[in-house]
Amino acid sequence: MAEDWRALNRANWDERVPVHLGPGGYDLAAHRAGAGRMGAIEEAELGTVAGLRILHPQCHVGHDSVALAQRGAAEVVGVDFSPAAMAAATVLAAECGVAATTRFVESDLYAAPAALPGEAGGFDLVFTTWGTISWLPDIDAWARVVAHFLRPGGALYFADGHPAAYVFDGPGAPDDAEGRPGWFAPYFTRAPQLFDNPDDYADPAARLASSRTVEWLHPLCDILGALRAAGLRLDWLHEHPRIAWRLFPALMQDTDGLWTWPGRPWLPLALSLRAVREG
Ligand SMILES: C[S@@+](CC[C@H](N)C(=O)[O-])C[C@H]1O[C@@H](n2cnc3c(N)ncnc32)[C@H](O)[C@@H]1O
């Protein structure tokens, strides 16, 4: 089954597209009103993007691509292997008035350099957030793709679940009285993780027929080592006791939409970093 990872995962993501654009999916009212917002962590950390050429790998339905374009990026190029997502993103960008400064390219992450010929070193910023590298088996190759597209001095902005939090499991694992979830997998597990879960993180009413997926855990040393080996210098790294989705059932939603521990902040739930392409 792990050998079929790409086909299984793509079918799962294709099926999520209409769910996320439906009534129980993403709230895109602000995007359609011309000022889409991203999550509270990246809103606080990203800084100005006006005038930048931005690559947005694994952009899904393009909601963050649109938000980046709406805040003045010169161009945002979204890449995702889901044809349904790329079609939806193109429509969303047009509805939100940023068709002229956005482009969506259907491609596997690892094939993106071939899918975007002539774009080596062409971007000021690579922006990739929330649920990306866990879908990729080879973190070193991921970092090389990021470096391929950045101009010297250009930066990666990355935010995602913290690898330490992925040691624990949300769905099915009973949280204890203090909100601590049960164990799931050892931190240094590098074997593919096979799931069969019909649930969707955005719409609790959705049931996915393409429920089988293959994902990977990447320890922090692998992420930082991959970026370093690809020629990126770490500018900063932040750990957060909050995350963009309900990773564990016991998490509570803050007023800004992020999910956090009900009591003490036992572990980081998310990390974010900025790394600069040397050269
Ligand atoms: C959780 S979403 C990305 C997060 C996005 N920021 C969001 O908030 O929705 C994961 C995306 O990765 C894409 N994806 C998964 N594996 C991929 C691969 N090998 N190549 C390209 N895209 C991939 C999926 O199609 C999906 O749109």
Short mmCIF file of C-alpha atoms and ligand atoms in Angstrom, two decimals:
data_model
loop_
_atom_site.label_atom_id
_atom_site.label_comp_id
_atom_site.label_asym_id
_atom_site.label_seq_id
_atom_site.Cartn_x
_atom_site.Cartn_y
_atom_site.Cartn_z
CA MET A 1 0.00 0.00 0.00
CA ALA A 2 2.83 2.42 0.82
CA GLU A 3 4.03 2.04 -2.79
CA ASP A 4 0.71 3.53 -3.94
CA TRP A 5 1.17 6.57 -1.72
CA ARG A 6 0.85 9.16 -4.45
CA ALA A 7 -2.35 7.75 -5.98
CA LEU A 8 -3.97 7.14 -2.58
CA ASN A 9 -3.14 10.59 -1.27
CA ARG A 10 -4.19 12.36 -4.48
CA ALA A 11 -7.59 10.63 -4.48
CA ASN A 12 -8.06 11.66 -0.84
CA TRP A 13 -7.16 15.29 -1.57
CA ASP A 14 -9.25 15.45 -4.75
CA GLU A 15 -12.26 14.37 -2.70
CA ARG A 16 -11.63 17.00 -0.02
CA VAL A 17 -11.79 19.89 -2.52
CA PRO A 18 -15.60 20.09 -2.86
CA VAL A 19 -15.90 19.45 0.89
CA HIS A 20 -13.65 22.43 1.69
CA LEU A 21 -15.51 24.65 -0.76
CA GLY A 22 -18.91 23.51 0.53
CA PRO A 23 -21.03 24.87 3.40
CA GLY A 24 -19.06 22.98 6.08
CA GLY A 25 -15.66 23.84 4.63
CA TYR A 26 -13.35 26.83 4.65
CA ASP A 27 -14.71 30.30 5.44
CA LEU A 28 -13.78 32.31 2.36
CA ALA A 29 -16.04 35.33 2.94
CA ALA A 30 -13.09 37.65 3.68
CA HIS A 31 -11.27 36.42 0.57
CA ARG A 32 -14.31 37.15 -1.57
CA ALA A 33 -14.58 40.58 0.06
CA GLY A 34 -11.00 41.30 -1.08
CA ALA A 35 -8.99 40.80 2.12
CA GLY A 36 -8.45 37.12 2.87
CA ARG A 37 -6.68 36.35 6.11
CA MET A 38 -4.30 33.50 6.87
CA GLY A 39 -3.80 31.83 10.26
CA ALA A 40 -2.87 33.93 13.29
CA ILE A 41 0.71 32.57 13.46
CA GLU A 42 1.66 33.43 9.90
CA GLU A 43 -0.27 36.72 10.04
CA ALA A 44 1.96 37.72 12.97
CA GLU A 45 5.25 36.43 11.53
CA LEU A 46 5.27 36.76 7.76
CA GLY A 47 5.76 40.50 7.32
CA THR A 48 5.16 42.38 4.10
CA VAL A 49 4.87 40.46 0.85
CA ALA A 50 4.15 43.45 -1.39
CA GLY A 51 6.01 43.20 -4.67
CA LEU A 52 7.32 39.67 -4.05
CA ARG A 53 7.16 36.71 -6.42
CA ILE A 54 5.91 33.87 -4.21
CA LEU A 55 5.88 30.12 -4.80
CA HIS A 56 3.16 28.37 -2.81
CA PRO A 57 3.77 24.60 -2.85
CA GLN A 58 0.87 22.30 -1.84
CA CYS A 59 -1.46 25.29 -2.07
CA HIS A 60 -4.65 23.20 -1.94
CA VAL A 61 -7.67 25.31 -3.09
CA GLY A 62 -5.55 28.44 -3.19
CA HIS A 63 -7.08 30.31 -0.27
CA ASP A 64 -3.70 31.37 1.12
CA SER A 65 -2.40 32.03 -2.41
CA VAL A 66 -5.32 34.43 -2.86
CA ALA A 67 -4.67 36.09 0.52
CA LEU A 68 -1.00 36.61 -0.42
CA ALA A 69 -1.99 38.12 -3.76
CA GLN A 70 -4.54 40.37 -2.06
CA ARG A 71 -1.81 41.85 0.12
CA GLY A 72 0.19 42.95 -2.88
CA ALA A 73 2.44 40.10 -4.00
CA ALA A 74 3.69 40.69 -7.54
CA GLU A 75 2.80 37.10 -8.44
CA VAL A 76 1.79 33.97 -6.55
CA VAL A 77 2.35 30.60 -8.22
CA GLY A 78 0.48 27.79 -6.48
CA VAL A 79 1.52 24.18 -7.06
CA ASP A 80 -0.44 21.10 -6.02
CA PHE A 81 -0.78 17.55 -7.36
CA SER A 82 -4.59 17.60 -7.10
CA PRO A 83 -6.26 18.52 -10.41
CA ALA A 84 -9.49 19.28 -8.52
CA ALA A 85 -7.61 21.68 -6.25
CA MET A 86 -5.93 23.48 -9.15
CA ALA A 87 -9.23 23.92 -10.98
CA ALA A 88 -10.90 25.22 -7.80
CA ALA A 89 -8.00 27.56 -7.01
CA THR A 90 -8.17 29.11 -10.48
CA VAL A 91 -11.90 29.79 -10.04
CA LEU A 92 -11.42 31.13 -6.49
CA ALA A 93 -8.68 33.54 -7.59
CA ALA A 94 -10.92 34.90 -10.34
CA GLU A 95 -13.86 35.31 -7.92
CA CYS A 96 -11.56 37.15 -5.50
CA GLY A 97 -10.21 39.54 -8.12
CA VAL A 98 -6.61 38.29 -8.23
CA ALA A 99 -6.60 36.24 -11.45
CA ALA A 100 -3.94 38.55 -12.93
CA THR A 101 -1.41 37.93 -10.16
CA THR A 102 -1.99 34.23 -9.47
CA ARG A 103 -1.25 31.06 -11.42
CA PHE A 104 -1.94 27.47 -10.45
CA VAL A 105 0.11 24.55 -11.74
CA GLU A 106 -0.83 20.89 -11.31
CA SER A 107 2.31 19.02 -10.29
CA ASP A 108 3.69 16.65 -7.74
CA LEU A 109 5.98 18.55 -5.35
CA TYR A 110 9.05 16.63 -6.49
CA ALA A 111 8.24 17.28 -10.17
CA ALA A 112 7.71 21.02 -9.68
CA PRO A 113 11.12 22.07 -11.14
CA ALA A 114 10.20 20.30 -14.38
CA ALA A 115 6.62 21.64 -14.30
CA LEU A 116 7.92 25.21 -13.96
CA PRO A 117 10.81 25.36 -16.42
CA GLY A 118 12.81 28.57 -16.37
CA GLU A 119 11.83 29.35 -12.77
CA ALA A 120 15.03 28.21 -11.02
CA GLY A 121 15.93 31.03 -8.62
CA GLY A 122 12.84 32.90 -9.75
CA PHE A 123 11.09 33.46 -6.42
CA ASP A 124 11.65 35.84 -3.51
CA LEU A 125 9.60 33.72 -1.11
CA VAL A 126 8.52 30.10 -0.82
CA PHE A 127 5.47 29.96 1.46
CA THR A 128 4.30 26.56 2.68
CA THR A 129 2.12 25.94 5.72
CA TRP A 130 -0.06 23.52 7.69
CA GLY A 131 -0.12 19.93 6.56
CA THR A 132 2.55 19.79 3.86
CA ILE A 133 5.72 17.77 4.59
CA SER A 134 3.76 14.98 6.31
CA TRP A 135 2.53 14.03 2.81
CA LEU A 136 6.08 13.76 1.45
CA PRO A 137 8.40 10.77 1.91
CA ASP A 138 11.75 12.49 1.18
CA ILE A 139 12.43 15.60 3.27
CA ASP A 140 15.87 16.15 1.70
CA ALA A 141 14.36 16.24 -1.79
CA TRP A 142 11.67 18.64 -0.51
CA ALA A 143 14.32 21.05 0.74
CA ARG A 144 16.18 20.82 -2.57
CA VAL A 145 12.98 21.80 -4.42
CA VAL A 146 12.55 24.80 -2.11
CA ALA A 147 16.17 25.86 -2.68
CA HIS A 148 15.84 25.33 -6.45
CA PHE A 149 13.13 27.98 -6.70
CA LEU A 150 14.57 30.63 -4.36
CA ARG A 151 16.83 33.41 -5.58
CA PRO A 152 19.97 33.92 -3.45
CA GLY A 153 18.76 35.92 -0.44
CA GLY A 154 15.19 34.71 -0.95
CA ALA A 155 13.43 33.07 2.00
CA LEU A 156 11.36 30.05 2.93
CA TYR A 157 8.47 30.65 5.36
CA PHE A 158 7.31 27.34 6.80
CA ALA A 159 4.72 26.62 9.50
CA ASP A 160 3.36 23.20 10.37
CA GLY A 161 2.57 20.73 13.11
CA HIS A 162 5.46 20.17 15.52
CA PRO A 163 7.07 16.72 15.08
CA ALA A 164 6.98 16.22 18.85
CA ALA A 165 3.19 16.57 18.82
CA TYR A 166 2.87 13.91 16.13
CA VAL A 167 4.15 11.34 18.63
CA PHE A 168 0.61 11.51 19.98
CA ASP A 169 -2.64 10.77 18.26
CA GLY A 170 -5.91 12.61 18.16
CA PRO A 171 -8.60 10.53 16.52
CA GLY A 172 -9.41 7.41 18.51
CA ALA A 173 -6.90 8.00 21.30
CA PRO A 174 -8.63 8.90 24.54
CA ASP A 175 -7.28 12.12 26.03
CA ASP A 176 -6.84 11.94 29.80
CA ALA A 177 -8.42 14.26 32.36
CA GLU A 178 -5.77 16.93 31.74
CA GLY A 179 -6.16 16.80 27.97
CA ARG A 180 -3.05 14.68 27.37
CA PRO A 181 -3.52 12.45 24.34
CA GLY A 182 -2.37 8.83 24.06
CA TRP A 183 0.85 7.69 22.40
CA PHE A 184 0.81 7.11 18.63
CA ALA A 185 4.29 6.56 17.14
CA PRO A 186 7.89 6.96 18.31
CA TYR A 187 9.44 10.33 17.46
CA PHE A 188 12.10 8.81 15.19
CA THR A 189 9.70 6.68 13.15
CA ARG A 190 10.63 7.15 9.51
CA ALA A 191 8.54 4.33 8.04
CA PRO A 192 5.37 5.34 6.17
CA GLN A 193 2.27 5.66 8.32
CA LEU A 194 -0.85 4.11 6.84
CA PHE A 195 -4.23 5.56 7.74
CA ASP A 196 -7.80 4.63 6.88
CA ASN A 197 -9.90 7.53 8.11
CA PRO A 198 -13.04 8.86 6.38
CA ASP A 199 -13.10 12.05 8.47
CA ASP A 200 -12.20 15.52 7.26
CA TYR A 201 -10.50 18.08 9.51
CA ALA A 202 -12.64 20.98 8.29
CA ASP A 203 -16.12 19.50 7.93
CA PRO A 204 -17.15 17.09 10.71
CA ALA A 205 -20.15 15.96 8.66
CA ALA A 206 -18.05 14.81 5.69
CA ARG A 207 -17.29 11.12 5.05
CA LEU A 208 -14.51 10.50 2.53
CA ALA A 209 -14.76 7.43 0.28
CA SER A 210 -11.04 7.70 -0.58
CA SER A 211 -10.15 7.28 3.06
CA ARG A 212 -6.76 5.54 2.82
CA THR A 213 -3.67 7.76 3.01
CA VAL A 214 0.08 7.38 3.50
CA GLU A 215 2.00 9.96 5.56
CA TRP A 216 5.41 10.44 7.12
CA LEU A 217 6.81 11.81 10.39
CA HIS A 218 9.87 14.03 9.99
CA PRO A 219 11.85 14.73 13.16
CA LEU A 220 13.06 18.28 13.66
CA CYS A 221 16.69 17.24 13.05
CA ASP A 222 15.70 15.92 9.61
CA ILE A 223 13.84 19.13 8.68
CA LEU A 224 16.66 21.45 9.77
CA GLY A 225 19.34 19.14 8.35
CA ALA A 226 17.58 18.99 4.99
CA LEU A 227 17.32 22.78 4.77
CA ARG A 228 20.98 23.21 5.74
CA ALA A 229 22.12 20.60 3.21
CA ALA A 230 20.10 22.33 0.49
CA GLY A 231 21.91 25.62 1.14
CA LEU A 232 19.39 27.41 3.33
CA ARG A 233 20.49 29.25 6.50
CA LEU A 234 18.06 29.25 9.42
CA ASP A 235 17.05 32.81 10.28
CA TRP A 236 14.72 31.91 13.16
CA LEU A 237 12.59 29.05 14.47
CA HIS A 238 9.57 29.41 16.74
CA GLU A 239 7.68 26.76 18.70
CA HIS A 240 4.01 27.35 19.51
CA PRO A 241 1.61 25.78 22.03
CA ARG A 242 -1.12 26.39 19.43
CA ILE A 243 -1.92 24.97 15.99
CA ALA A 244 -4.18 25.66 13.02
CA TRP A 245 -6.35 22.56 13.38
CA ARG A 246 -7.77 20.39 16.18
CA LEU A 247 -4.85 17.97 16.40
CA PHE A 248 -6.19 16.37 19.60
CA PRO A 249 -9.85 16.19 20.70
CA ALA A 250 -9.06 17.95 23.99
CA LEU A 251 -7.67 21.10 22.33
CA MET A 252 -9.72 24.28 22.73
CA GLN A 253 -10.18 27.01 20.15
CA ASP A 254 -8.77 30.45 20.89
CA THR A 255 -10.59 33.60 19.87
CA ASP A 256 -8.22 33.96 16.89
CA GLY A 257 -9.14 30.49 15.57
CA LEU A 258 -6.03 28.54 16.66
CA TRP A 259 -6.33 25.39 18.80
CA THR A 260 -4.51 25.15 22.12
CA TRP A 261 -4.18 23.06 25.28
CA PRO A 262 -7.08 23.31 27.78
CA GLY A 263 -4.72 23.59 30.75
CA ARG A 264 -0.95 23.64 30.77
CA PRO A 265 1.00 23.82 27.49
CA TRP A 266 2.41 20.28 27.72
CA LEU A 267 4.22 20.31 24.40
CA PRO A 268 4.69 22.52 21.37
CA LEU A 269 1.91 21.87 18.87
CA ALA A 270 3.35 23.82 15.94
CA LEU A 271 6.63 25.20 14.67
CA SER A 272 7.42 27.95 12.22
CA LEU A 273 10.69 29.03 10.68
CA ARG A 274 12.32 31.36 8.21
CA ALA A 275 15.35 30.15 6.27
CA VAL A 276 17.31 32.13 3.70
CA ARG A 277 18.86 30.79 0.50
CA GLU A 278 22.60 31.40 0.58
CA GLY A 279 24.61 32.07 -2.53
C1 LIG B 1 -3.31 20.28 4.16
S1 LIG B 1 -3.20 20.78 2.49
C2 LIG B 1 -2.08 22.11 2.45
C3 LIG B 1 -2.31 23.08 3.40
C4 LIG B 1 -2.96 24.36 2.99
N1 LIG B 1 -2.10 25.38 3.48
C5 LIG B 1 -4.30 24.43 3.66
O1 LIG B 1 -4.41 25.15 4.66
O2 LIG B 1 -5.27 23.84 3.19
C6 LIG B 1 -2.13 19.59 1.75
C7 LIG B 1 -2.03 19.75 0.24
O3 LIG B 1 -0.89 19.02 -0.19
C8 LIG B 1 -1.19 18.49 -1.46
N2 LIG B 1 -0.24 17.41 -1.69
C9 LIG B 1 -0.09 16.26 -0.96
N3 LIG B 1 0.90 15.53 -1.48
C10 LIG B 1 1.43 16.22 -2.51
C11 LIG B 1 2.48 15.98 -3.44
N4 LIG B 1 3.21 14.85 -3.38
N5 LIG B 1 2.75 16.90 -4.38
C12 LIG B 1 2.00 18.04 -4.45
N6 LIG B 1 0.97 18.32 -3.63
C13 LIG B 1 0.69 17.42 -2.66
C14 LIG B 1 -2.65 18.08 -1.37
O4 LIG B 1 -3.28 17.97 -2.62
C15 LIG B 1 -3.22 19.20 -0.51
O5 LIG B 1 -3.81 20.19 -1.32
#
